[in-house]
JSON list of C-alpha atoms in Angstrom, two decimals:
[
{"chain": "A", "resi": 1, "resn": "UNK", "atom": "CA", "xyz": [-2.33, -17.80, -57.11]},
{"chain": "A", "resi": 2, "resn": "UNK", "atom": "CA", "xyz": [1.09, -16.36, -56.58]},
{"chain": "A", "resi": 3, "resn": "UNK", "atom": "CA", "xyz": [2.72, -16.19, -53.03]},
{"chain": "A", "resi": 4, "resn": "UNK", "atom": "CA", "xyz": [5.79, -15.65, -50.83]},
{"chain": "A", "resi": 5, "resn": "UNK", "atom": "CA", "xyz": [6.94, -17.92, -48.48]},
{"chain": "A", "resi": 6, "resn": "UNK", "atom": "CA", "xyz": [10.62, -18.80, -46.83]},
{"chain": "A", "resi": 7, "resn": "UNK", "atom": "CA", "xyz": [13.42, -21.22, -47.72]},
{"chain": "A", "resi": 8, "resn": "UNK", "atom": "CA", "xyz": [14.85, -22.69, -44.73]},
{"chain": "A", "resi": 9, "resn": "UNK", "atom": "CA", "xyz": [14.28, -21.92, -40.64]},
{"chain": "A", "resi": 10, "resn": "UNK", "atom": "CA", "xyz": [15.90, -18.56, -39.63]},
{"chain": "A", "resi": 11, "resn": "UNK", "atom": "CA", "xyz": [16.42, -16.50, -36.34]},
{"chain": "A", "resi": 12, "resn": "UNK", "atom": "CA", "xyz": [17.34, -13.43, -34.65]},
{"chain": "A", "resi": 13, "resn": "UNK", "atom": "CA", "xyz": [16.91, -12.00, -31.26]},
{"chain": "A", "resi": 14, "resn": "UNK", "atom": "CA", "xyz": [17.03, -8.76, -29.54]},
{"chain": "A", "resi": 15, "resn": "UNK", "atom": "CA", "xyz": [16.83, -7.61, -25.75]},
{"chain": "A", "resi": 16, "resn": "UNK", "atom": "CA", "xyz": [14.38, -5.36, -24.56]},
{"chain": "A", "resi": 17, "resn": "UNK", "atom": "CA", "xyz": [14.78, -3.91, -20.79]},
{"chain": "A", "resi": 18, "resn": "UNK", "atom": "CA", "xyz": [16.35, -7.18, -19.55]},
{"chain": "A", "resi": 19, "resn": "UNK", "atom": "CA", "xyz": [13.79, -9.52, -21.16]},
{"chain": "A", "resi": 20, "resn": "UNK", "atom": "CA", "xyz": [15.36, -11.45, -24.24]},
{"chain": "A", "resi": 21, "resn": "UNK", "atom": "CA", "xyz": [13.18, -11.98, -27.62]},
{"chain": "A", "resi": 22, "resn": "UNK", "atom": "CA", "xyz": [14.11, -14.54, -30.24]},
{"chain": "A", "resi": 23, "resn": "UNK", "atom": "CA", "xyz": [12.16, -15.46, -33.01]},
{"chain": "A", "resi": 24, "resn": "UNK", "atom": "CA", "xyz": [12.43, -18.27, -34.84]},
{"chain": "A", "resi": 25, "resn": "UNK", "atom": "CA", "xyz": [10.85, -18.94, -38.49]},
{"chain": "A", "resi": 26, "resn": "UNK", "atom": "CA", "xyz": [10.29, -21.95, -40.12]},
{"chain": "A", "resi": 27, "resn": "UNK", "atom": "CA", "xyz": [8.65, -22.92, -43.55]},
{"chain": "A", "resi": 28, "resn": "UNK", "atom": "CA", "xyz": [5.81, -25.00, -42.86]},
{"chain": "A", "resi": 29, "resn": "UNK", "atom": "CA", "xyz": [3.41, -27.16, -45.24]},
{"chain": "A", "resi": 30, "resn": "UNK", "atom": "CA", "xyz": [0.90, -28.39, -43.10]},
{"chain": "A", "resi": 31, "resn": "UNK", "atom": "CA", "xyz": [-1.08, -28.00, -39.38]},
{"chain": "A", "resi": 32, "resn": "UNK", "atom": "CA", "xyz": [0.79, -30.94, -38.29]},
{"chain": "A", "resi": 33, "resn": "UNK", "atom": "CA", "xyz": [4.37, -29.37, -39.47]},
{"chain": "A", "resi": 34, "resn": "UNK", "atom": "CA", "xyz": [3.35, -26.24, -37.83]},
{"chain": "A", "resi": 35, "resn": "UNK", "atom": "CA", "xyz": [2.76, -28.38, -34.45]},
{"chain": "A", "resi": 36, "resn": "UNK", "atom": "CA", "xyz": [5.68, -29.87, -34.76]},
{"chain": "A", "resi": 37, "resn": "UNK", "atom": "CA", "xyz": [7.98, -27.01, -35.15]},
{"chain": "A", "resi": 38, "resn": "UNK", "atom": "CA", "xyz": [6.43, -24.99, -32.25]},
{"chain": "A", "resi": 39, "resn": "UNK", "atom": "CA", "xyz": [7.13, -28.42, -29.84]},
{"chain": "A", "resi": 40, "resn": "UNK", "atom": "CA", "xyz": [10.53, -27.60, -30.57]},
{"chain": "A", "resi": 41, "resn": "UNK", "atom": "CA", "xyz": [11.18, -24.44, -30.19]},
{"chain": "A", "resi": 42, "resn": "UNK", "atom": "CA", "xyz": [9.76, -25.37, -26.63]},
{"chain": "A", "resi": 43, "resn": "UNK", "atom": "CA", "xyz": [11.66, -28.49, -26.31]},
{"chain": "A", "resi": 44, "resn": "UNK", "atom": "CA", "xyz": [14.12, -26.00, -26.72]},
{"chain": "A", "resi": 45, "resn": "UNK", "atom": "CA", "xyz": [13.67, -23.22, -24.10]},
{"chain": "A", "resi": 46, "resn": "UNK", "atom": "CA", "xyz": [11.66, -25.34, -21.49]},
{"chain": "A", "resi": 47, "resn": "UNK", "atom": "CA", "xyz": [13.10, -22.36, -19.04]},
{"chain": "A", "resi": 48, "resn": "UNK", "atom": "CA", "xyz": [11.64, -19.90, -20.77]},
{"chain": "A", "resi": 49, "resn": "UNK", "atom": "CA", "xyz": [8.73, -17.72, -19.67]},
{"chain": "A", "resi": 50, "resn": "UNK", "atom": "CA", "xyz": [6.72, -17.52, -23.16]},
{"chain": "A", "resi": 51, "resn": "UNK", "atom": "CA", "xyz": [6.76, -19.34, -26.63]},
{"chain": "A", "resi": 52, "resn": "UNK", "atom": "CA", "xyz": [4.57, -17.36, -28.37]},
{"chain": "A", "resi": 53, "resn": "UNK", "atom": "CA", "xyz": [3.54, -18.28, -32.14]},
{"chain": "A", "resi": 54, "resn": "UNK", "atom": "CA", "xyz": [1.48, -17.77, -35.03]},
{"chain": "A", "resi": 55, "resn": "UNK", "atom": "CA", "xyz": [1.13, -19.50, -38.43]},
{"chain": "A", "resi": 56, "resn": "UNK", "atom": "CA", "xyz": [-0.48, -19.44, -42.00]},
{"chain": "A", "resi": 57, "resn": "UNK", "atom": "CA", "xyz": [-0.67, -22.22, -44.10]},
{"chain": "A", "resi": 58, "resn": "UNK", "atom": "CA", "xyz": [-2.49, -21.67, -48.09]},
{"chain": "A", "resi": 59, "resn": "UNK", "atom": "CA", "xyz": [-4.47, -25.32, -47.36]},
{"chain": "A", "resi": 60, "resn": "UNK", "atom": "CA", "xyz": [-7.60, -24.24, -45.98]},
{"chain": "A", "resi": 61, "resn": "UNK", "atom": "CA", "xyz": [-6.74, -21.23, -45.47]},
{"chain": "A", "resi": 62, "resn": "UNK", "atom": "CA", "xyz": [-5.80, -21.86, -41.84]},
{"chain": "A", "resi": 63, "resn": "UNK", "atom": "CA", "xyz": [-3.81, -19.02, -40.05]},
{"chain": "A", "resi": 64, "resn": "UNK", "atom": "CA", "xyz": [-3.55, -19.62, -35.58]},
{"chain": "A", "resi": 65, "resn": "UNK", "atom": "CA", "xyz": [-1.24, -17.79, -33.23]},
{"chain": "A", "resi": 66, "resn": "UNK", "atom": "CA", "xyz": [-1.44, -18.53, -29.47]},
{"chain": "A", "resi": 67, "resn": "UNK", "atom": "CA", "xyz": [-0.51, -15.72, -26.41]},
{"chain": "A", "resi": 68, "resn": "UNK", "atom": "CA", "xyz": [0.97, -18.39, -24.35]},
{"chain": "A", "resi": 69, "resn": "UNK", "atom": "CA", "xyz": [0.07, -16.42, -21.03]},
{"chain": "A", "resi": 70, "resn": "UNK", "atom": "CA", "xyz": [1.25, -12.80, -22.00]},
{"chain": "A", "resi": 71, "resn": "UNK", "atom": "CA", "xyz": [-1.72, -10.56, -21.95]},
{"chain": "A", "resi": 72, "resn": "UNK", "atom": "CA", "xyz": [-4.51, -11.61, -24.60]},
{"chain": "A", "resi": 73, "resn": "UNK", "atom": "CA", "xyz": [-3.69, -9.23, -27.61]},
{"chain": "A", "resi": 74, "resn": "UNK", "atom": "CA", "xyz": [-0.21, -8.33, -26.44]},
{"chain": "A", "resi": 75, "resn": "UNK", "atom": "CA", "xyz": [1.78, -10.83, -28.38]},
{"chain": "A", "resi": 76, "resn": "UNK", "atom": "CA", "xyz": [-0.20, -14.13, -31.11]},
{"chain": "A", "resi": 77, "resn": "UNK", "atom": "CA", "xyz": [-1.85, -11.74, -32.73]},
{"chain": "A", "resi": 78, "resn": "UNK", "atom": "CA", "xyz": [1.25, -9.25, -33.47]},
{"chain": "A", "resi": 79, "resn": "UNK", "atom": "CA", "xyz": [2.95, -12.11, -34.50]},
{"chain": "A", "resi": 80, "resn": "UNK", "atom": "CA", "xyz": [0.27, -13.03, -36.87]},
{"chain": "A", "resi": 81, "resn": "UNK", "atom": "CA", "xyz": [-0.17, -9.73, -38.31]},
{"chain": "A", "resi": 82, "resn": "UNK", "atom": "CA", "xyz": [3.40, -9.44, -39.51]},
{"chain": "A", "resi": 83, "resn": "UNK", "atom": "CA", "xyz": [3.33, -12.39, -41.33]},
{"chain": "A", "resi": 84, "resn": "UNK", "atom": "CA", "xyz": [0.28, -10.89, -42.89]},
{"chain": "A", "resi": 85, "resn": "UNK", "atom": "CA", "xyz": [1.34, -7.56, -43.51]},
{"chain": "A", "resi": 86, "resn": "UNK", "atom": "CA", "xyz": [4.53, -9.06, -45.38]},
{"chain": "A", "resi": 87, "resn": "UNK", "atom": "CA", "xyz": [2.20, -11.47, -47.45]},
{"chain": "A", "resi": 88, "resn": "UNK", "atom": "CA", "xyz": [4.14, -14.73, -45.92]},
{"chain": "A", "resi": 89, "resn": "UNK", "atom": "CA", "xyz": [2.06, -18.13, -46.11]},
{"chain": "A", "resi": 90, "resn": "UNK", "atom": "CA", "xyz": [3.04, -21.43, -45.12]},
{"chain": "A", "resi": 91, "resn": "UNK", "atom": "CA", "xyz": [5.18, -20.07, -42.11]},
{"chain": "A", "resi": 92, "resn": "UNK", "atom": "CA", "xyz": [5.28, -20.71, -38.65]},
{"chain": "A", "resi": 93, "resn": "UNK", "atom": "CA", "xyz": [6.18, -18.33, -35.92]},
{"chain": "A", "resi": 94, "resn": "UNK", "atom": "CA", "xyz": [7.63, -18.82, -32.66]},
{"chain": "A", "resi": 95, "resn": "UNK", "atom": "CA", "xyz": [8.74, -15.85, -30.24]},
{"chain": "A", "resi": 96, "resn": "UNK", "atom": "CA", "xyz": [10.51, -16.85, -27.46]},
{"chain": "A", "resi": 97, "resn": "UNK", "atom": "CA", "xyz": [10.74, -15.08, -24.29]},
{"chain": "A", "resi": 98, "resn": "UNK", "atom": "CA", "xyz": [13.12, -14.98, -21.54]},
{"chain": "A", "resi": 99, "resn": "UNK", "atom": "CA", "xyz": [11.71, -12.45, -18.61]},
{"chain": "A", "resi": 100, "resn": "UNK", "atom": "CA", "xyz": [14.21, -10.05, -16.99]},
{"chain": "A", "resi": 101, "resn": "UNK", "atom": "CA", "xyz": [12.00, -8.97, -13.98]},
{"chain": "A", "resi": 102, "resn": "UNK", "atom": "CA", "xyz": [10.88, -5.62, -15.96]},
{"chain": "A", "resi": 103, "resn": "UNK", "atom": "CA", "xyz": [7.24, -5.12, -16.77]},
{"chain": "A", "resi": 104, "resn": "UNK", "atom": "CA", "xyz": [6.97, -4.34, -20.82]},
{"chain": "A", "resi": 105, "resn": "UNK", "atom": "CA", "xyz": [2.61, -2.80, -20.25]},
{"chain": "A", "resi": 106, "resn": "UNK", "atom": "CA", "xyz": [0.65, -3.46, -22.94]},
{"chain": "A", "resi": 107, "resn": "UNK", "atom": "CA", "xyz": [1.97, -1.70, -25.80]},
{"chain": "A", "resi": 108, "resn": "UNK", "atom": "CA", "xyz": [5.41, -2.58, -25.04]},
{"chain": "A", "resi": 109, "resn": "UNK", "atom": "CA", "xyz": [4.67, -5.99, -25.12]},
{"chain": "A", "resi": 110, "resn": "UNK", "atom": "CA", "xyz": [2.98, -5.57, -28.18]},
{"chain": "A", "resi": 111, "resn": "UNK", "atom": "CA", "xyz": [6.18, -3.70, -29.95]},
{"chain": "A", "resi": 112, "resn": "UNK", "atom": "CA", "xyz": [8.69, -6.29, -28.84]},
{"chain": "A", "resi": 113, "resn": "UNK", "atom": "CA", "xyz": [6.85, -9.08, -30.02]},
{"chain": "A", "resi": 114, "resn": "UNK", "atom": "CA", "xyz": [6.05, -7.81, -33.15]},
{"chain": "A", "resi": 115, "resn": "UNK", "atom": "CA", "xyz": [9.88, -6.51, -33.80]},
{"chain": "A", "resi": 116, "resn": "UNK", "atom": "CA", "xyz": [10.95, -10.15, -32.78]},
{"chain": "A", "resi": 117, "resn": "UNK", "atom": "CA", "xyz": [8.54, -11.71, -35.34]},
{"chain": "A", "resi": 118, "resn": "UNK", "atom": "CA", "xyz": [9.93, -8.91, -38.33]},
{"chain": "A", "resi": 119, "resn": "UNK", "atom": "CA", "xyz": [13.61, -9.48, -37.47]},
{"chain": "A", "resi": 120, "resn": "UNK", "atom": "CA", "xyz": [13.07, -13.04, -37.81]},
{"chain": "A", "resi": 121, "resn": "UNK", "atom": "CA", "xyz": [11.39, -12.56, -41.10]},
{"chain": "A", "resi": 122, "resn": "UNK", "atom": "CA", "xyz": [14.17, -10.54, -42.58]},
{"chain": "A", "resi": 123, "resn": "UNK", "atom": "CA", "xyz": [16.39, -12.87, -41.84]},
{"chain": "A", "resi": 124, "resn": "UNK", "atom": "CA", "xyz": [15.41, -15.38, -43.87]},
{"chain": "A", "resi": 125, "resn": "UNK", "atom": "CA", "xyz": [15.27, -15.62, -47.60]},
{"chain": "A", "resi": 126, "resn": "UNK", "atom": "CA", "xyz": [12.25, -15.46, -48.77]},
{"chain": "A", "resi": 127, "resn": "UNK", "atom": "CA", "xyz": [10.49, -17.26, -52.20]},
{"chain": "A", "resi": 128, "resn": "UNK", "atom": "CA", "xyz": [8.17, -15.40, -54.40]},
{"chain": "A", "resi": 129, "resn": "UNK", "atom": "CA", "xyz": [6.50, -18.63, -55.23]},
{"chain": "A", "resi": 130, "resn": "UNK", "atom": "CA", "xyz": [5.01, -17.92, -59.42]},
{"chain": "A", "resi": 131, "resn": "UNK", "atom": "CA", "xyz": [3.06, -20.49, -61.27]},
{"chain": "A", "resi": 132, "resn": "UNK", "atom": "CA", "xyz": [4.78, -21.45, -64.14]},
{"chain": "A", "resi": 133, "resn": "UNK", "atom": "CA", "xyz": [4.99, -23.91, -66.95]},
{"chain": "A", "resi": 134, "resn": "UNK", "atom": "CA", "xyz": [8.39, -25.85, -67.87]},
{"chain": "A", "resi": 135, "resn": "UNK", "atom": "CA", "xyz": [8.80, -25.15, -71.53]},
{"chain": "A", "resi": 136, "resn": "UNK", "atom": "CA", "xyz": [11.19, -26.74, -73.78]},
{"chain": "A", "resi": 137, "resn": "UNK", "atom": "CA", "xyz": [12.60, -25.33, -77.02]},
{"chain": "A", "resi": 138, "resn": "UNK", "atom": "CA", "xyz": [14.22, -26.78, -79.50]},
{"chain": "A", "resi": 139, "resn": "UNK", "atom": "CA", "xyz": [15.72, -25.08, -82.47]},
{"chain": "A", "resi": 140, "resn": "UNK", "atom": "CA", "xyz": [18.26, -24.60, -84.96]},
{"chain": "A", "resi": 141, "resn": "UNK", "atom": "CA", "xyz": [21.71, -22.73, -83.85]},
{"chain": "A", "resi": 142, "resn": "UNK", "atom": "CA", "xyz": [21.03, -20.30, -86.44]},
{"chain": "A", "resi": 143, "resn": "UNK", "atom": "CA", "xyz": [17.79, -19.00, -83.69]},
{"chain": "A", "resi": 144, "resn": "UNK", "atom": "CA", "xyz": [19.15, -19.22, -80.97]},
{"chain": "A", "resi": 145, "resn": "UNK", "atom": "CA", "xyz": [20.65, -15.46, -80.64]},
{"chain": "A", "resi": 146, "resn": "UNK", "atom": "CA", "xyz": [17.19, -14.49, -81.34]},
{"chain": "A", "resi": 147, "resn": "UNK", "atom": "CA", "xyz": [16.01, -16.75, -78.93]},
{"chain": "A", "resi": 148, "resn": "UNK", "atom": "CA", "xyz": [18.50, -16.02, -76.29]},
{"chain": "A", "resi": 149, "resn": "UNK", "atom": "CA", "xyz": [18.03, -11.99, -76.64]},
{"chain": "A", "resi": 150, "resn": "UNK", "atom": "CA", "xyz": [14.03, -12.46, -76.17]},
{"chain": "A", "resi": 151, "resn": "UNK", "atom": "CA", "xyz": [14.05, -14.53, -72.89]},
{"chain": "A", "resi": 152, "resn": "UNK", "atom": "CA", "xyz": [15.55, -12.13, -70.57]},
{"chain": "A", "resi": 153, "resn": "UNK", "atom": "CA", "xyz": [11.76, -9.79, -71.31]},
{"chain": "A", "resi": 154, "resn": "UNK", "atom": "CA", "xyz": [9.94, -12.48, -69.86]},
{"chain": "A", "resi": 155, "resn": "UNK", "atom": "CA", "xyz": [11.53, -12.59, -66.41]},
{"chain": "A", "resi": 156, "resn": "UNK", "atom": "CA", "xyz": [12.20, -16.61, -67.69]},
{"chain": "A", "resi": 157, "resn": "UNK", "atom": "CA", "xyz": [14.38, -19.04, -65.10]},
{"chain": "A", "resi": 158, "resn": "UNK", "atom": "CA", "xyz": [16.94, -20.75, -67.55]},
{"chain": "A", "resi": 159, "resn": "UNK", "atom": "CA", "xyz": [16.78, -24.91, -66.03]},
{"chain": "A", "resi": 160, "resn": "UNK", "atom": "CA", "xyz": [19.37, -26.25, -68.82]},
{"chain": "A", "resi": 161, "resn": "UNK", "atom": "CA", "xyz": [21.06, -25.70, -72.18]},
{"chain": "A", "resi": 162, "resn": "UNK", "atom": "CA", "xyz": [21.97, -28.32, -74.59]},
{"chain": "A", "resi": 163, "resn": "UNK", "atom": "CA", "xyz": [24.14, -27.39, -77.31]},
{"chain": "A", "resi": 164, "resn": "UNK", "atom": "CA", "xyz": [23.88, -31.06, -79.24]},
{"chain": "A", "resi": 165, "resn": "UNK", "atom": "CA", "xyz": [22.98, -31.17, -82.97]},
{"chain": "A", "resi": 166, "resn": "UNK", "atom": "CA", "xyz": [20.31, -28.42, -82.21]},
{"chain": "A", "resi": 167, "resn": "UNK", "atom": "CA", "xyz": [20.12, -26.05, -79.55]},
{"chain": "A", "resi": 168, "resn": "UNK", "atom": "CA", "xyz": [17.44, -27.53, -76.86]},
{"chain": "A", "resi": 169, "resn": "UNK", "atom": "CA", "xyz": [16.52, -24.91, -74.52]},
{"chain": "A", "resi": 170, "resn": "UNK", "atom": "CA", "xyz": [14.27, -25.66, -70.87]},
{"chain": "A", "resi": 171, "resn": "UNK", "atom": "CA", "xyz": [12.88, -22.66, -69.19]},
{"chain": "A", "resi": 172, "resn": "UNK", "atom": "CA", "xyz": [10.38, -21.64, -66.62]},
{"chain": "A", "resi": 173, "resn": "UNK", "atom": "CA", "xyz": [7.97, -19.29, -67.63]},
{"chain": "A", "resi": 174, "resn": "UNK", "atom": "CA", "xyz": [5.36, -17.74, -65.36]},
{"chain": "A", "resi": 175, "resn": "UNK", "atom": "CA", "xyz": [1.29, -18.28, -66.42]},
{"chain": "A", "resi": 176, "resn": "UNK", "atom": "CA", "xyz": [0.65, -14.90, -67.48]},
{"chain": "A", "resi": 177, "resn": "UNK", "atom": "CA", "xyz": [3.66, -14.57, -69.25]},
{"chain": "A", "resi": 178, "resn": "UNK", "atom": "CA", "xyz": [3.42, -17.72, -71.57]},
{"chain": "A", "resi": 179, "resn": "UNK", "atom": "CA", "xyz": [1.08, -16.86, -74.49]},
{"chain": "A", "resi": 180, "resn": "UNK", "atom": "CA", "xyz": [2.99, -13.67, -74.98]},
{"chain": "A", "resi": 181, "resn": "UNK", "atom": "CA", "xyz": [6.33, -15.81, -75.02]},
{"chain": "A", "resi": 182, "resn": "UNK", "atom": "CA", "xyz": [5.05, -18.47, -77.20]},
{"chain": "A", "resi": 183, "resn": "UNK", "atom": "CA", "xyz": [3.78, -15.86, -79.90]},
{"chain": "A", "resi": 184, "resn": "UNK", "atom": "CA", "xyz": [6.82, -13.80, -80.37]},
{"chain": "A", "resi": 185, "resn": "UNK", "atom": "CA", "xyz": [9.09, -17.47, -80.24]},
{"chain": "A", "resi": 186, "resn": "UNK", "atom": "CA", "xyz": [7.09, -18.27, -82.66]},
{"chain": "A", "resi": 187, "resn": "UNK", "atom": "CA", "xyz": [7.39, -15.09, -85.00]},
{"chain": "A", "resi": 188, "resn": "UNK", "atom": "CA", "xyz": [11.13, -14.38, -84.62]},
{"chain": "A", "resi": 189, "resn": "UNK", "atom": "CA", "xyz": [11.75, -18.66, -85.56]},
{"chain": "A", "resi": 190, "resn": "UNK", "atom": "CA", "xyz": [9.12, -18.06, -88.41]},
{"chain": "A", "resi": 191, "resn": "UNK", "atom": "CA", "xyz": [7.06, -21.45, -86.70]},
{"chain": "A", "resi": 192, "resn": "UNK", "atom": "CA", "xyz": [10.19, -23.62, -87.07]},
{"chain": "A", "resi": 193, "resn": "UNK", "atom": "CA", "xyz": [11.30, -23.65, -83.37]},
{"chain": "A", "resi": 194, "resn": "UNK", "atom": "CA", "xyz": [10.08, -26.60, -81.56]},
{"chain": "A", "resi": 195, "resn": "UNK", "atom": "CA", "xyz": [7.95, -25.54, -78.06]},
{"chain": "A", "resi": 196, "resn": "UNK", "atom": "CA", "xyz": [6.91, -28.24, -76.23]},
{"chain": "A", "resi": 197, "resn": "UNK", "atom": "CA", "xyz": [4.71, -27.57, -72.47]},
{"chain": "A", "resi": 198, "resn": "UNK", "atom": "CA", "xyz": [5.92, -29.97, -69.64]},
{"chain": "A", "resi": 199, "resn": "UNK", "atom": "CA", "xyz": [3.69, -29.15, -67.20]},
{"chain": "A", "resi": 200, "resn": "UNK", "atom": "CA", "xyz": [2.35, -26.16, -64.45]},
{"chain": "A", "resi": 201, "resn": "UNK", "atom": "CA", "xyz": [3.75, -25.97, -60.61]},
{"chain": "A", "resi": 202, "resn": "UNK", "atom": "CA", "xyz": [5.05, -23.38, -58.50]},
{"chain": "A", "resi": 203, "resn": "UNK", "atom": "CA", "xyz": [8.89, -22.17, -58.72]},
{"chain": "A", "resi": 204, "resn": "UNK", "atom": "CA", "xyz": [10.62, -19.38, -56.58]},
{"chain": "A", "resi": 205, "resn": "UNK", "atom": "CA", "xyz": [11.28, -16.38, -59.14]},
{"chain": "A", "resi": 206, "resn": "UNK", "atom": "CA", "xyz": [12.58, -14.50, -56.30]},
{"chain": "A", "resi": 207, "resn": "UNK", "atom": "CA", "xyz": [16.01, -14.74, -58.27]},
{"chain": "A", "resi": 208, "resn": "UNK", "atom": "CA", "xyz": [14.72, -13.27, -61.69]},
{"chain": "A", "resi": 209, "resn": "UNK", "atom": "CA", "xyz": [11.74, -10.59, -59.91]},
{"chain": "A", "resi": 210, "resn": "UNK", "atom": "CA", "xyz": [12.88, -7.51, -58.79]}
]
C-alpha cells in the first residue's frame, strides 16, 4: 500500500558529445495530468530533436513511455525503467534532447537517456507516501512525559500540541504501527488517556523514515 512519489517538478541536464539532455520530472495524478505535462515540456523545446517520456500512475496501474523517433528501445523504455527501479509512481518523465550532429549508437543512447531520467530524479524530493491514521490524545499533564518519550519509537509525525487545561496531542501514525501504539498508550496512562481515530489517508513520512 505504501509508495514513493515526488513533491514538486524538478530538472537537471547534462551534455553528452555535443547533444544536450534535460530531464524534467513532474508529480502526476492522473493520464490526463501526465498528457498535459509532456505538451509542455514540448511547448517548451518545439526546436528540439526528441521529447522523450515515460510515466506511472498507481490508478490502474497504468505505466507508458514513448521513443519519440530515437531508435525503438534506445530511450521510453530506459526512462521507464528508472522510475521503476527507484520504486517512483505517479510521475511523469520527459527527456529532452537537443542533437549536436554526433551519433550516440545504441547503447549510448540508451546510457544518456537513462542518466538524464536518474539526475532528474535525484533532484527532486521525494515522498515516502505511508498509510496512516490521525490520532488524537488527550490526557492529563501529569502523562504527558510518558507520552512524549514513547512517540519518537513509533516513527509518529507530531500535527499539533495543545497545552490547554489538558494536554491534547494529534499525531500521524502509520497502519502497522497503530495497535502497537495504542496498547502501550494505553498501559503507561493506566486507560485514562483519551485516544480518539480521525481517520486513514496517505502522508509523506519521508521526514521521520530513515
Amino acid at each position: 500500500m505504501n509508495y514513493f512519489t515526488i513533491y514538486e517538478p524538478a530538472e537537471a541536464s547534462f551534455i553528452e558529445k555535443k547533444s544536450e539532455f534535460i530531464g524534467y520530472i513532474a508529480p502526476v495524478k492522473t493520464n490526463d495530468e501526465a498528457v498535459a505535462f509532456i505538451a509542455s515540456i514540448k511547448a517548451m523545446h518545439r526546436k528540439a530533436r526528441h521529447n522523450v517520456y515515460a510515466y506511472i500512475l498507481r490508478h490502474d496501474n497504468i505505466s507508458r513511455y514513448s521513443d519519440d523517433g530515437e531508435p525503438q528501445g534506445t530511450a521510453g523504455t530506459p526512462v521507464l525503467e528508472v522510475l521503476q527501479k527507484r520504486g517512483l509512481t505517479d510521475v511523469c518523465i520527459v527527456v529532452t534532447r537537443y542533437f549536436g550532429g554526433i551519433l550516440l549508437g545504441g547503447g549510448g543512447l540508451l546510457r544518456a537517456y537513462s542518466h538524464a531520467a536518474s539526475i532528474a530524479c535525484d533532484a527532486a524530493k521525494i515522498m515516502d507516501m505511508r498509510l496512516c491514521h490521525r490520532m488524537k490524545i488527550n490526557a492529563d499533564y501529569g502523562m504527558y512525559g510518558k507520552i512524549s518519550y514513547i512517540l519518537p519509537n513509533f516513527d509518529v509525525i507530531t500535527v499539533n500540541s495543545d497545552f490547554g487545561s489538558s494536554v491534547t496531542l494529534e499525531i500521524l501514525v502509520q497502519n502497522e504501527l497503530l495497535p502497537s501504539l495504542i496498547k502501550e498508550l494505553t498501559e503507561i496512562t493506566n486507560g485514562a488517556a483519551e485516544i480518539t481515530d480521525h481517520g486513514e489517508f496517505f502522508e509523506d513520512f519521508s521526514s521521520v523514515i530513515k
